[in-house]
JSON list of C-alpha atoms in Angstrom, two decimals:
[
{"chain": "A", "resi": 1, "resn": "LEU", "atom": "CA", "xyz": [-25.22, -3.79, 14.13]},
{"chain": "A", "resi": 2, "resn": "PRO", "atom": "CA", "xyz": [-28.53, -4.87, 15.75]},
{"chain": "A", "resi": 3, "resn": "GLY", "atom": "CA", "xyz": [-29.81, -8.15, 14.36]},
{"chain": "A", "resi": 4, "resn": "ARG", "atom": "CA", "xyz": [-26.62, -8.89, 12.43]},
{"chain": "A", "resi": 5, "resn": "ALA", "atom": "CA", "xyz": [-23.64, -10.99, 13.48]},
{"chain": "A", "resi": 6, "resn": "LEU", "atom": "CA", "xyz": [-20.48, -9.19, 12.42]},
{"chain": "A", "resi": 7, "resn": "ALA", "atom": "CA", "xyz": [-18.52, -10.91, 9.66]},
{"chain": "A", "resi": 8, "resn": "PRO", "atom": "CA", "xyz": [-15.00, -12.06, 10.53]},
{"chain": "A", "resi": 9, "resn": "GLY", "atom": "CA", "xyz": [-12.17, -10.04, 9.08]},
{"chain": "A", "resi": 10, "resn": "PRO", "atom": "CA", "xyz": [-11.06, -6.41, 9.21]},
{"chain": "A", "resi": 11, "resn": "ALA", "atom": "CA", "xyz": [-12.67, -4.30, 11.91]},
{"chain": "A", "resi": 12, "resn": "VAL", "atom": "CA", "xyz": [-15.46, -1.86, 11.08]},
{"chain": "A", "resi": 13, "resn": "THR", "atom": "CA", "xyz": [-14.41, 1.51, 12.47]},
{"chain": "A", "resi": 14, "resn": "LEU", "atom": "CA", "xyz": [-15.59, 5.09, 12.92]},
{"chain": "A", "resi": 15, "resn": "ARG", "atom": "CA", "xyz": [-13.42, 8.08, 13.77]},
{"chain": "A", "resi": 16, "resn": "PHE", "atom": "CA", "xyz": [-14.46, 11.73, 14.14]},
{"chain": "A", "resi": 17, "resn": "ALA", "atom": "CA", "xyz": [-11.73, 14.21, 13.21]},
{"chain": "A", "resi": 18, "resn": "ASP", "atom": "CA", "xyz": [-11.45, 17.53, 11.39]},
{"chain": "A", "resi": 19, "resn": "GLY", "atom": "CA", "xyz": [-15.15, 17.66, 10.58]},
{"chain": "A", "resi": 20, "resn": "LYS", "atom": "CA", "xyz": [-15.10, 14.21, 8.96]},
{"chain": "A", "resi": 21, "resn": "ALA", "atom": "CA", "xyz": [-16.52, 10.85, 10.00]},
{"chain": "A", "resi": 22, "resn": "GLN", "atom": "CA", "xyz": [-14.07, 8.34, 8.61]},
{"chain": "A", "resi": 23, "resn": "GLY", "atom": "CA", "xyz": [-12.88, 4.78, 8.94]},
{"chain": "A", "resi": 24, "resn": "SER", "atom": "CA", "xyz": [-13.38, 1.35, 7.39]},
{"chain": "A", "resi": 25, "resn": "ASP", "atom": "CA", "xyz": [-16.66, -0.40, 6.58]},
{"chain": "A", "resi": 26, "resn": "GLY", "atom": "CA", "xyz": [-14.81, -3.72, 6.77]},
{"chain": "A", "resi": 27, "resn": "CYS", "atom": "CA", "xyz": [-13.94, -3.62, 3.09]},
{"chain": "A", "resi": 28, "resn": "ASN", "atom": "CA", "xyz": [-13.46, -0.02, 1.95]},
{"chain": "A", "resi": 29, "resn": "ARG", "atom": "CA", "xyz": [-12.22, 3.19, 3.51]},
{"chain": "A", "resi": 30, "resn": "TYR", "atom": "CA", "xyz": [-14.78, 6.00, 3.73]},
{"chain": "A", "resi": 31, "resn": "SER", "atom": "CA", "xyz": [-14.93, 9.66, 4.71]},
{"chain": "A", "resi": 32, "resn": "ALA", "atom": "CA", "xyz": [-17.93, 11.96, 4.99]},
{"chain": "A", "resi": 33, "resn": "PRO", "atom": "CA", "xyz": [-18.66, 15.37, 6.54]},
{"chain": "A", "resi": 34, "resn": "TYR", "atom": "CA", "xyz": [-20.65, 15.36, 9.77]},
{"chain": "A", "resi": 35, "resn": "LYS", "atom": "CA", "xyz": [-22.33, 17.78, 12.13]},
{"chain": "A", "resi": 36, "resn": "ALA", "atom": "CA", "xyz": [-22.80, 17.09, 15.81]},
{"chain": "A", "resi": 37, "resn": "ALA", "atom": "CA", "xyz": [-24.36, 18.72, 18.85]},
{"chain": "A", "resi": 38, "resn": "PRO", "atom": "CA", "xyz": [-25.11, 17.33, 22.31]},
{"chain": "A", "resi": 39, "resn": "GLY", "atom": "CA", "xyz": [-27.10, 14.18, 21.62]},
{"chain": "A", "resi": 40, "resn": "LYS", "atom": "CA", "xyz": [-27.54, 14.97, 17.92]},
{"chain": "A", "resi": 41, "resn": "LEU", "atom": "CA", "xyz": [-25.64, 13.81, 14.87]},
{"chain": "A", "resi": 42, "resn": "ALA", "atom": "CA", "xyz": [-25.88, 14.02, 11.09]},
{"chain": "A", "resi": 43, "resn": "ILE", "atom": "CA", "xyz": [-23.42, 12.24, 8.78]},
{"chain": "A", "resi": 44, "resn": "SER", "atom": "CA", "xyz": [-23.63, 13.30, 5.16]},
{"chain": "A", "resi": 45, "resn": "SER", "atom": "CA", "xyz": [-24.43, 10.71, 2.51]},
{"chain": "A", "resi": 46, "resn": "GLN", "atom": "CA", "xyz": [-22.23, 12.73, 0.11]},
{"chain": "A", "resi": 47, "resn": "GLY", "atom": "CA", "xyz": [-18.98, 11.16, 1.24]},
{"chain": "A", "resi": 48, "resn": "VAL", "atom": "CA", "xyz": [-16.16, 9.39, -0.59]},
{"chain": "A", "resi": 49, "resn": "SER", "atom": "CA", "xyz": [-15.06, 5.77, -0.47]},
{"chain": "A", "resi": 50, "resn": "THR", "atom": "CA", "xyz": [-12.55, 3.43, -2.02]},
{"chain": "A", "resi": 51, "resn": "MET", "atom": "CA", "xyz": [-14.05, 0.89, -4.41]},
{"chain": "A", "resi": 52, "resn": "MET", "atom": "CA", "xyz": [-12.65, -2.52, -3.52]},
{"chain": "A", "resi": 53, "resn": "ALA", "atom": "CA", "xyz": [-14.72, -5.68, -3.90]},
{"chain": "A", "resi": 54, "resn": "CYS", "atom": "CA", "xyz": [-14.84, -8.10, -0.96]},
{"chain": "A", "resi": 55, "resn": "ALA", "atom": "CA", "xyz": [-16.63, -11.32, -0.04]},
{"chain": "A", "resi": 56, "resn": "PRO", "atom": "CA", "xyz": [-20.44, -11.13, -0.37]},
{"chain": "A", "resi": 57, "resn": "ASP", "atom": "CA", "xyz": [-21.09, -11.28, 3.39]},
{"chain": "A", "resi": 58, "resn": "VAL", "atom": "CA", "xyz": [-18.57, -8.48, 3.98]},
{"chain": "A", "resi": 59, "resn": "MET", "atom": "CA", "xyz": [-20.13, -6.34, 1.24]},
{"chain": "A", "resi": 60, "resn": "GLN", "atom": "CA", "xyz": [-23.60, -6.86, 2.72]},
{"chain": "A", "resi": 61, "resn": "GLN", "atom": "CA", "xyz": [-22.33, -5.88, 6.15]},
{"chain": "A", "resi": 62, "resn": "ALA", "atom": "CA", "xyz": [-20.60, -2.80, 4.70]},
{"chain": "A", "resi": 63, "resn": "ALA", "atom": "CA", "xyz": [-23.84, -1.71, 3.03]},
{"chain": "A", "resi": 64, "resn": "ALA", "atom": "CA", "xyz": [-25.76, -2.17, 6.27]},
{"chain": "A", "resi": 65, "resn": "PHE", "atom": "CA", "xyz": [-23.15, -0.22, 8.21]},
{"chain": "A", "resi": 66, "resn": "MET", "atom": "CA", "xyz": [-23.12, 2.71, 5.80]},
{"chain": "A", "resi": 67, "resn": "ALA", "atom": "CA", "xyz": [-26.92, 2.78, 5.82]},
{"chain": "A", "resi": 68, "resn": "ALA", "atom": "CA", "xyz": [-26.80, 3.00, 9.62]},
{"chain": "A", "resi": 69, "resn": "LEU", "atom": "CA", "xyz": [-24.35, 5.90, 9.49]},
{"chain": "A", "resi": 70, "resn": "ASN", "atom": "CA", "xyz": [-26.43, 7.81, 6.96]},
{"chain": "A", "resi": 71, "resn": "SER", "atom": "CA", "xyz": [-29.61, 7.22, 9.00]},
{"chain": "A", "resi": 72, "resn": "ALA", "atom": "CA", "xyz": [-28.13, 8.24, 12.35]},
{"chain": "A", "resi": 73, "resn": "LYS", "atom": "CA", "xyz": [-29.76, 11.32, 13.91]},
{"chain": "A", "resi": 74, "resn": "ALA", "atom": "CA", "xyz": [-28.62, 10.97, 17.53]},
{"chain": "A", "resi": 75, "resn": "TRP", "atom": "CA", "xyz": [-25.76, 9.68, 19.65]},
{"chain": "A", "resi": 76, "resn": "ARG", "atom": "CA", "xyz": [-25.33, 8.61, 23.25]},
{"chain": "A", "resi": 77, "resn": "VAL", "atom": "CA", "xyz": [-22.81, 6.75, 25.40]},
{"chain": "A", "resi": 78, "resn": "GLU", "atom": "CA", "xyz": [-23.98, 3.63, 27.21]},
{"chain": "A", "resi": 79, "resn": "SER", "atom": "CA", "xyz": [-21.76, 1.26, 29.19]},
{"chain": "A", "resi": 80, "resn": "ARG", "atom": "CA", "xyz": [-18.66, 2.86, 27.67]},
{"chain": "A", "resi": 81, "resn": "GLN", "atom": "CA", "xyz": [-19.97, 2.29, 24.15]},
{"chain": "A", "resi": 82, "resn": "LEU", "atom": "CA", "xyz": [-20.90, 4.87, 21.55]},
{"chain": "A", "resi": 83, "resn": "VAL", "atom": "CA", "xyz": [-24.42, 4.31, 20.25]},
{"chain": "A", "resi": 84, "resn": "LEU", "atom": "CA", "xyz": [-25.73, 5.86, 17.05]},
{"chain": "A", "resi": 85, "resn": "ALA", "atom": "CA", "xyz": [-29.52, 6.04, 17.02]},
{"chain": "A", "resi": 86, "resn": "ALA", "atom": "CA", "xyz": [-32.48, 6.95, 14.87]},
{"chain": "A", "resi": 87, "resn": "THR", "atom": "CA", "xyz": [-34.79, 9.85, 15.68]},
{"chain": "A", "resi": 88, "resn": "ASP", "atom": "CA", "xyz": [-36.99, 7.53, 17.76]},
{"chain": "A", "resi": 89, "resn": "GLY", "atom": "CA", "xyz": [-33.99, 6.38, 19.83]},
{"chain": "A", "resi": 90, "resn": "ARG", "atom": "CA", "xyz": [-33.67, 3.00, 18.12]},
{"chain": "A", "resi": 91, "resn": "THR", "atom": "CA", "xyz": [-30.07, 1.76, 18.09]},
{"chain": "A", "resi": 92, "resn": "LEU", "atom": "CA", "xyz": [-28.56, 1.65, 14.59]},
{"chain": "A", "resi": 93, "resn": "ALA", "atom": "CA", "xyz": [-24.97, 0.79, 15.49]},
{"chain": "A", "resi": 94, "resn": "SER", "atom": "CA", "xyz": [-22.81, 0.60, 18.60]},
{"chain": "A", "resi": 95, "resn": "PHE", "atom": "CA", "xyz": [-19.05, 0.91, 18.96]},
{"chain": "A", "resi": 96, "resn": "ALA", "atom": "CA", "xyz": [-16.42, 0.04, 21.55]},
{"chain": "A", "resi": 97, "resn": "ALA", "atom": "CA", "xyz": [-13.64, 2.59, 22.06]},
{"chain": "A", "resi": 98, "resn": "GLN", "atom": "CA", "xyz": [-10.31, 1.48, 20.61]},
{"chain": "A", "resi": 99, "resn": "ASP", "atom": "CA", "xyz": [-6.99, 1.62, 22.44]},
{"chain": "A", "resi": 100, "resn": "THR", "atom": "CA", "xyz": [-4.73, 3.70, 20.20]},
{"chain": "A", "resi": 101, "resn": "ALA", "atom": "CA", "xyz": [-1.53, 3.39, 22.26]},
{"chain": "A", "resi": 102, "resn": "LEU", "atom": "CA", "xyz": [1.46, 2.19, 20.23]},
{"chain": "A", "resi": 103, "resn": "ALA", "atom": "CA", "xyz": [3.44, 0.64, 23.08]},
{"chain": "A", "resi": 104, "resn": "GLY", "atom": "CA", "xyz": [3.12, -3.12, 23.10]},
{"chain": "A", "resi": 105, "resn": "THR", "atom": "CA", "xyz": [1.89, -3.43, 19.51]},
{"chain": "A", "resi": 106, "resn": "SER", "atom": "CA", "xyz": [3.45, -5.33, 16.58]},
{"chain": "A", "resi": 107, "resn": "TRP", "atom": "CA", "xyz": [2.82, -4.76, 12.88]},
{"chain": "A", "resi": 108, "resn": "ARG", "atom": "CA", "xyz": [3.51, -6.23, 9.47]},
{"chain": "A", "resi": 109, "resn": "ILE", "atom": "CA", "xyz": [4.34, -3.61, 6.85]},
{"chain": "A", "resi": 110, "resn": "THR", "atom": "CA", "xyz": [2.10, -3.51, 3.77]},
{"chain": "A", "resi": 111, "resn": "GLY", "atom": "CA", "xyz": [3.17, -0.30, 2.00]},
{"chain": "A", "resi": 112, "resn": "ILE", "atom": "CA", "xyz": [6.11, 2.11, 1.89]},
{"chain": "A", "resi": 113, "resn": "ASN", "atom": "CA", "xyz": [6.53, 5.57, 0.43]},
{"chain": "A", "resi": 114, "resn": "ASN", "atom": "CA", "xyz": [9.30, 5.10, -2.13]},
{"chain": "A", "resi": 115, "resn": "GLY", "atom": "CA", "xyz": [10.46, 8.70, -1.93]},
{"chain": "A", "resi": 116, "resn": "LYS", "atom": "CA", "xyz": [9.04, 9.40, -5.39]},
{"chain": "A", "resi": 117, "resn": "GLN", "atom": "CA", "xyz": [5.62, 10.61, -4.19]},
{"chain": "A", "resi": 118, "resn": "ALA", "atom": "CA", "xyz": [4.19, 7.10, -4.37]},
{"chain": "A", "resi": 119, "resn": "VAL", "atom": "CA", "xyz": [3.28, 4.42, -1.83]},
{"chain": "A", "resi": 120, "resn": "VAL", "atom": "CA", "xyz": [4.15, 0.96, -3.14]},
{"chain": "A", "resi": 121, "resn": "SER", "atom": "CA", "xyz": [3.28, -2.50, -1.85]},
{"chain": "A", "resi": 122, "resn": "VAL", "atom": "CA", "xyz": [6.07, -4.49, -0.25]},
{"chain": "A", "resi": 123, "resn": "LEU", "atom": "CA", "xyz": [7.57, -7.63, -1.74]},
{"chain": "A", "resi": 124, "resn": "PRO", "atom": "CA", "xyz": [5.71, -10.81, -0.72]},
{"chain": "A", "resi": 125, "resn": "ALA", "atom": "CA", "xyz": [8.77, -12.14, 1.17]},
{"chain": "A", "resi": 126, "resn": "PRO", "atom": "CA", "xyz": [10.64, -11.74, 3.39]},
{"chain": "A", "resi": 127, "resn": "PRO", "atom": "CA", "xyz": [8.26, -9.82, 5.67]},
{"chain": "A", "resi": 128, "resn": "LEU", "atom": "CA", "xyz": [8.92, -6.31, 6.96]},
{"chain": "A", "resi": 129, "resn": "THR", "atom": "CA", "xyz": [7.94, -5.79, 10.59]},
{"chain": "A", "resi": 130, "resn": "LEU", "atom": "CA", "xyz": [7.71, -3.05, 13.20]},
{"chain": "A", "resi": 131, "resn": "ALA", "atom": "CA", "xyz": [7.13, -3.38, 16.95]},
{"chain": "A", "resi": 132, "resn": "PHE", "atom": "CA", "xyz": [6.82, -0.71, 19.64]},
{"chain": "A", "resi": 133, "resn": "ALA", "atom": "CA", "xyz": [8.10, -1.57, 23.13]},
{"chain": "A", "resi": 134, "resn": "ALA", "atom": "CA", "xyz": [6.98, 0.06, 26.36]},
{"chain": "A", "resi": 135, "resn": "ASP", "atom": "CA", "xyz": [10.54, 1.30, 26.97]},
{"chain": "A", "resi": 136, "resn": "GLY", "atom": "CA", "xyz": [10.35, 3.67, 24.00]},
{"chain": "A", "resi": 137, "resn": "ARG", "atom": "CA", "xyz": [12.25, 1.58, 21.47]},
{"chain": "A", "resi": 138, "resn": "ALA", "atom": "CA", "xyz": [11.02, 0.36, 18.11]},
{"chain": "A", "resi": 139, "resn": "THR", "atom": "CA", "xyz": [12.41, -2.83, 16.60]},
{"chain": "A", "resi": 140, "resn": "GLY", "atom": "CA", "xyz": [11.75, -4.90, 13.53]},
{"chain": "A", "resi": 141, "resn": "SER", "atom": "CA", "xyz": [13.01, -6.23, 10.23]},
{"chain": "A", "resi": 142, "resn": "GLY", "atom": "CA", "xyz": [13.57, -4.39, 6.98]},
{"chain": "A", "resi": 143, "resn": "GLY", "atom": "CA", "xyz": [13.38, -7.64, 5.04]},
{"chain": "A", "resi": 144, "resn": "CYS", "atom": "CA", "xyz": [17.09, -8.35, 5.33]},
{"chain": "A", "resi": 145, "resn": "ASN", "atom": "CA", "xyz": [18.49, -6.60, 8.39]},
{"chain": "A", "resi": 146, "resn": "THR", "atom": "CA", "xyz": [17.01, -6.09, 11.82]},
{"chain": "A", "resi": 147, "resn": "PHE", "atom": "CA", "xyz": [16.77, -2.55, 13.15]},
{"chain": "A", "resi": 148, "resn": "ASN", "atom": "CA", "xyz": [16.06, -0.60, 16.29]},
{"chain": "A", "resi": 149, "resn": "ALA", "atom": "CA", "xyz": [15.34, 3.04, 17.00]},
{"chain": "A", "resi": 150, "resn": "PRO", "atom": "CA", "xyz": [14.09, 5.17, 19.88]},
{"chain": "A", "resi": 151, "resn": "PHE", "atom": "CA", "xyz": [10.66, 6.69, 19.40]},
{"chain": "A", "resi": 152, "resn": "GLU", "atom": "CA", "xyz": [8.61, 9.42, 21.05]},
{"chain": "A", "resi": 153, "resn": "SER", "atom": "CA", "xyz": [4.83, 9.31, 20.94]},
{"chain": "A", "resi": 154, "resn": "ASP", "atom": "CA", "xyz": [2.31, 11.85, 22.23]},
{"chain": "A", "resi": 155, "resn": "GLY", "atom": "CA", "xyz": [-1.29, 11.52, 21.08]},
{"chain": "A", "resi": 156, "resn": "ASN", "atom": "CA", "xyz": [-1.11, 11.05, 17.34]},
{"chain": "A", "resi": 157, "resn": "ARG", "atom": "CA", "xyz": [2.36, 12.57, 17.13]},
{"chain": "A", "resi": 158, "resn": "LEU", "atom": "CA", "xyz": [5.21, 10.12, 16.54]},
{"chain": "A", "resi": 159, "resn": "ARG", "atom": "CA", "xyz": [8.89, 10.61, 15.88]},
{"chain": "A", "resi": 160, "resn": "PHE", "atom": "CA", "xyz": [11.65, 8.05, 15.41]},
{"chain": "A", "resi": 161, "resn": "GLY", "atom": "CA", "xyz": [15.22, 8.72, 16.43]},
{"chain": "A", "resi": 162, "resn": "GLN", "atom": "CA", "xyz": [18.20, 7.47, 14.47]},
{"chain": "A", "resi": 163, "resn": "VAL", "atom": "CA", "xyz": [17.53, 4.02, 13.02]},
{"chain": "A", "resi": 164, "resn": "ALA", "atom": "CA", "xyz": [20.37, 1.52, 13.62]},
{"chain": "A", "resi": 165, "resn": "THR", "atom": "CA", "xyz": [20.50, -1.65, 11.51]},
{"chain": "A", "resi": 166, "resn": "THR", "atom": "CA", "xyz": [22.63, -4.74, 11.17]},
{"chain": "A", "resi": 167, "resn": "ARG", "atom": "CA", "xyz": [24.89, -4.85, 8.10]},
{"chain": "A", "resi": 168, "resn": "ARG", "atom": "CA", "xyz": [23.97, -7.96, 6.14]},
{"chain": "A", "resi": 169, "resn": "MET", "atom": "CA", "xyz": [23.69, -8.03, 2.36]},
{"chain": "A", "resi": 170, "resn": "CYS", "atom": "CA", "xyz": [20.81, -10.15, 1.07]},
{"chain": "A", "resi": 171, "resn": "ALA", "atom": "CA", "xyz": [20.04, -11.63, -2.31]},
{"chain": "A", "resi": 172, "resn": "GLY", "atom": "CA", "xyz": [16.71, -11.20, -4.04]},
{"chain": "A", "resi": 173, "resn": "LYS", "atom": "CA", "xyz": [15.59, -8.61, -6.53]},
{"chain": "A", "resi": 174, "resn": "GLY", "atom": "CA", "xyz": [14.67, -5.34, -4.85]},
{"chain": "A", "resi": 175, "resn": "VAL", "atom": "CA", "xyz": [15.18, -6.54, -1.26]},
{"chain": "A", "resi": 176, "resn": "MET", "atom": "CA", "xyz": [17.95, -4.11, -0.37]},
{"chain": "A", "resi": 177, "resn": "ASP", "atom": "CA", "xyz": [16.37, -1.17, -2.20]},
{"chain": "A", "resi": 178, "resn": "GLN", "atom": "CA", "xyz": [13.10, -1.85, -0.38]},
{"chain": "A", "resi": 179, "resn": "GLU", "atom": "CA", "xyz": [14.86, -1.93, 2.99]},
{"chain": "A", "resi": 180, "resn": "LEU", "atom": "CA", "xyz": [16.58, 1.37, 2.28]},
{"chain": "A", "resi": 181, "resn": "ALA", "atom": "CA", "xyz": [13.26, 2.98, 1.31]},
{"chain": "A", "resi": 182, "resn": "PHE", "atom": "CA", "xyz": [11.63, 1.60, 4.48]},
{"chain": "A", "resi": 183, "resn": "VAL", "atom": "CA", "xyz": [14.31, 3.00, 6.79]},
{"chain": "A", "resi": 184, "resn": "HIS", "atom": "CA", "xyz": [14.14, 6.36, 5.01]},
{"chain": "A", "resi": 185, "resn": "ALA", "atom": "CA", "xyz": [10.33, 6.40, 5.30]},
{"chain": "A", "resi": 186, "resn": "LEU", "atom": "CA", "xyz": [10.53, 5.79, 9.04]},
{"chain": "A", "resi": 187, "resn": "GLN", "atom": "CA", "xyz": [12.77, 8.83, 9.45]},
{"chain": "A", "resi": 188, "resn": "THR", "atom": "CA", "xyz": [10.11, 11.06, 7.82]},
{"chain": "A", "resi": 189, "resn": "VAL", "atom": "CA", "xyz": [7.29, 9.98, 10.18]},
{"chain": "A", "resi": 190, "resn": "ALA", "atom": "CA", "xyz": [5.56, 12.73, 12.18]},
{"chain": "A", "resi": 191, "resn": "SER", "atom": "CA", "xyz": [2.22, 11.14, 13.10]},
{"chain": "A", "resi": 192, "resn": "ALA", "atom": "CA", "xyz": [0.55, 7.77, 13.59]},
{"chain": "A", "resi": 193, "resn": "ARG", "atom": "CA", "xyz": [-3.04, 6.58, 13.40]},
{"chain": "A", "resi": 194, "resn": "ILE", "atom": "CA", "xyz": [-4.41, 3.18, 14.45]},
{"chain": "A", "resi": 195, "resn": "ASP", "atom": "CA", "xyz": [-7.71, 2.29, 12.80]},
{"chain": "A", "resi": 196, "resn": "GLY", "atom": "CA", "xyz": [-8.95, -1.21, 13.56]},
{"chain": "A", "resi": 197, "resn": "ASN", "atom": "CA", "xyz": [-6.16, -3.55, 12.52]},
{"chain": "A", "resi": 198, "resn": "ARG", "atom": "CA", "xyz": [-4.44, -0.90, 10.38]},
{"chain": "A", "resi": 199, "resn": "LEU", "atom": "CA", "xyz": [-1.61, 1.48, 11.19]},
{"chain": "A", "resi": 200, "resn": "GLU", "atom": "CA", "xyz": [-0.80, 4.54, 9.11]},
{"chain": "A", "resi": 201, "resn": "LEU", "atom": "CA", "xyz": [2.41, 6.50, 9.65]},
{"chain": "A", "resi": 202, "resn": "ARG", "atom": "CA", "xyz": [2.47, 9.91, 7.96]},
{"chain": "A", "resi": 203, "resn": "SER", "atom": "CA", "xyz": [5.02, 12.62, 7.36]},
{"chain": "A", "resi": 204, "resn": "ALA", "atom": "CA", "xyz": [4.66, 16.21, 8.54]},
{"chain": "A", "resi": 205, "resn": "ASP", "atom": "CA", "xyz": [2.91, 17.21, 5.29]},
{"chain": "A", "resi": 206, "resn": "GLY", "atom": "CA", "xyz": [0.32, 14.44, 5.74]},
{"chain": "A", "resi": 207, "resn": "ALA", "atom": "CA", "xyz": [1.75, 12.10, 3.11]},
{"chain": "A", "resi": 208, "resn": "LEU", "atom": "CA", "xyz": [1.53, 8.38, 3.88]},
{"chain": "A", "resi": 209, "resn": "ALA", "atom": "CA", "xyz": [5.00, 7.10, 4.77]},
{"chain": "A", "resi": 210, "resn": "VAL", "atom": "CA", "xyz": [4.26, 3.55, 5.95]},
{"chain": "A", "resi": 211, "resn": "SER", "atom": "CA", "xyz": [1.12, 1.40, 6.18]},
{"chain": "A", "resi": 212, "resn": "ALA", "atom": "CA", "xyz": [0.87, -1.80, 8.20]},
{"chain": "A", "resi": 213, "resn": "THR", "atom": "CA", "xyz": [-1.53, -4.40, 9.57]},
{"chain": "A", "resi": 214, "resn": "ARG", "atom": "CA", "xyz": [-1.53, -5.70, 13.12]},
{"chain": "A", "resi": 215, "resn": "GLU", "atom": "CA", "xyz": [0.27, -8.99, 13.71]}
]
């Protein structure tokens, strides 16, 4: 954002898909319709957003970012960056393309679909993890047992093979039930999306199966 040092914390992102400009303003998730043509762009101010409160500097940055999106009338690519500009060509915001490959990434799980049409937060400890290796295997911890599974990824499509786990029994209220729900959720995954430091794994019907943050 010209004239503004970006606040530390979650990445500010922009993704164009299915007629929507969507992403994170660094605090909240947003989505708004857009129209684009060669060199021209219009992002509607009639979008939707979550309503979390964040630190004052993050909220100020978020407001400045959303104002830039709503004011953008043109786009161009310069030095491998996407630039959103005003009618007079003045830069409003610039973006670096994000690598969305899963191989070589590691994640800490933050939410799991419990199989009852709800995504619930994970217990504070022990952590649940998921890592994708270049050889096509996923490994991690379900909070008690370690697991591994083959995976196939093509674009945003993702499928896990049979998940194999160790066979420990762990104490702690809800630990084993949570692990079972996590393994089941992985088996329902049909697509993946990386957005900044967030990963969303979704089932074939678009429901959120697992959410995670980058380690």
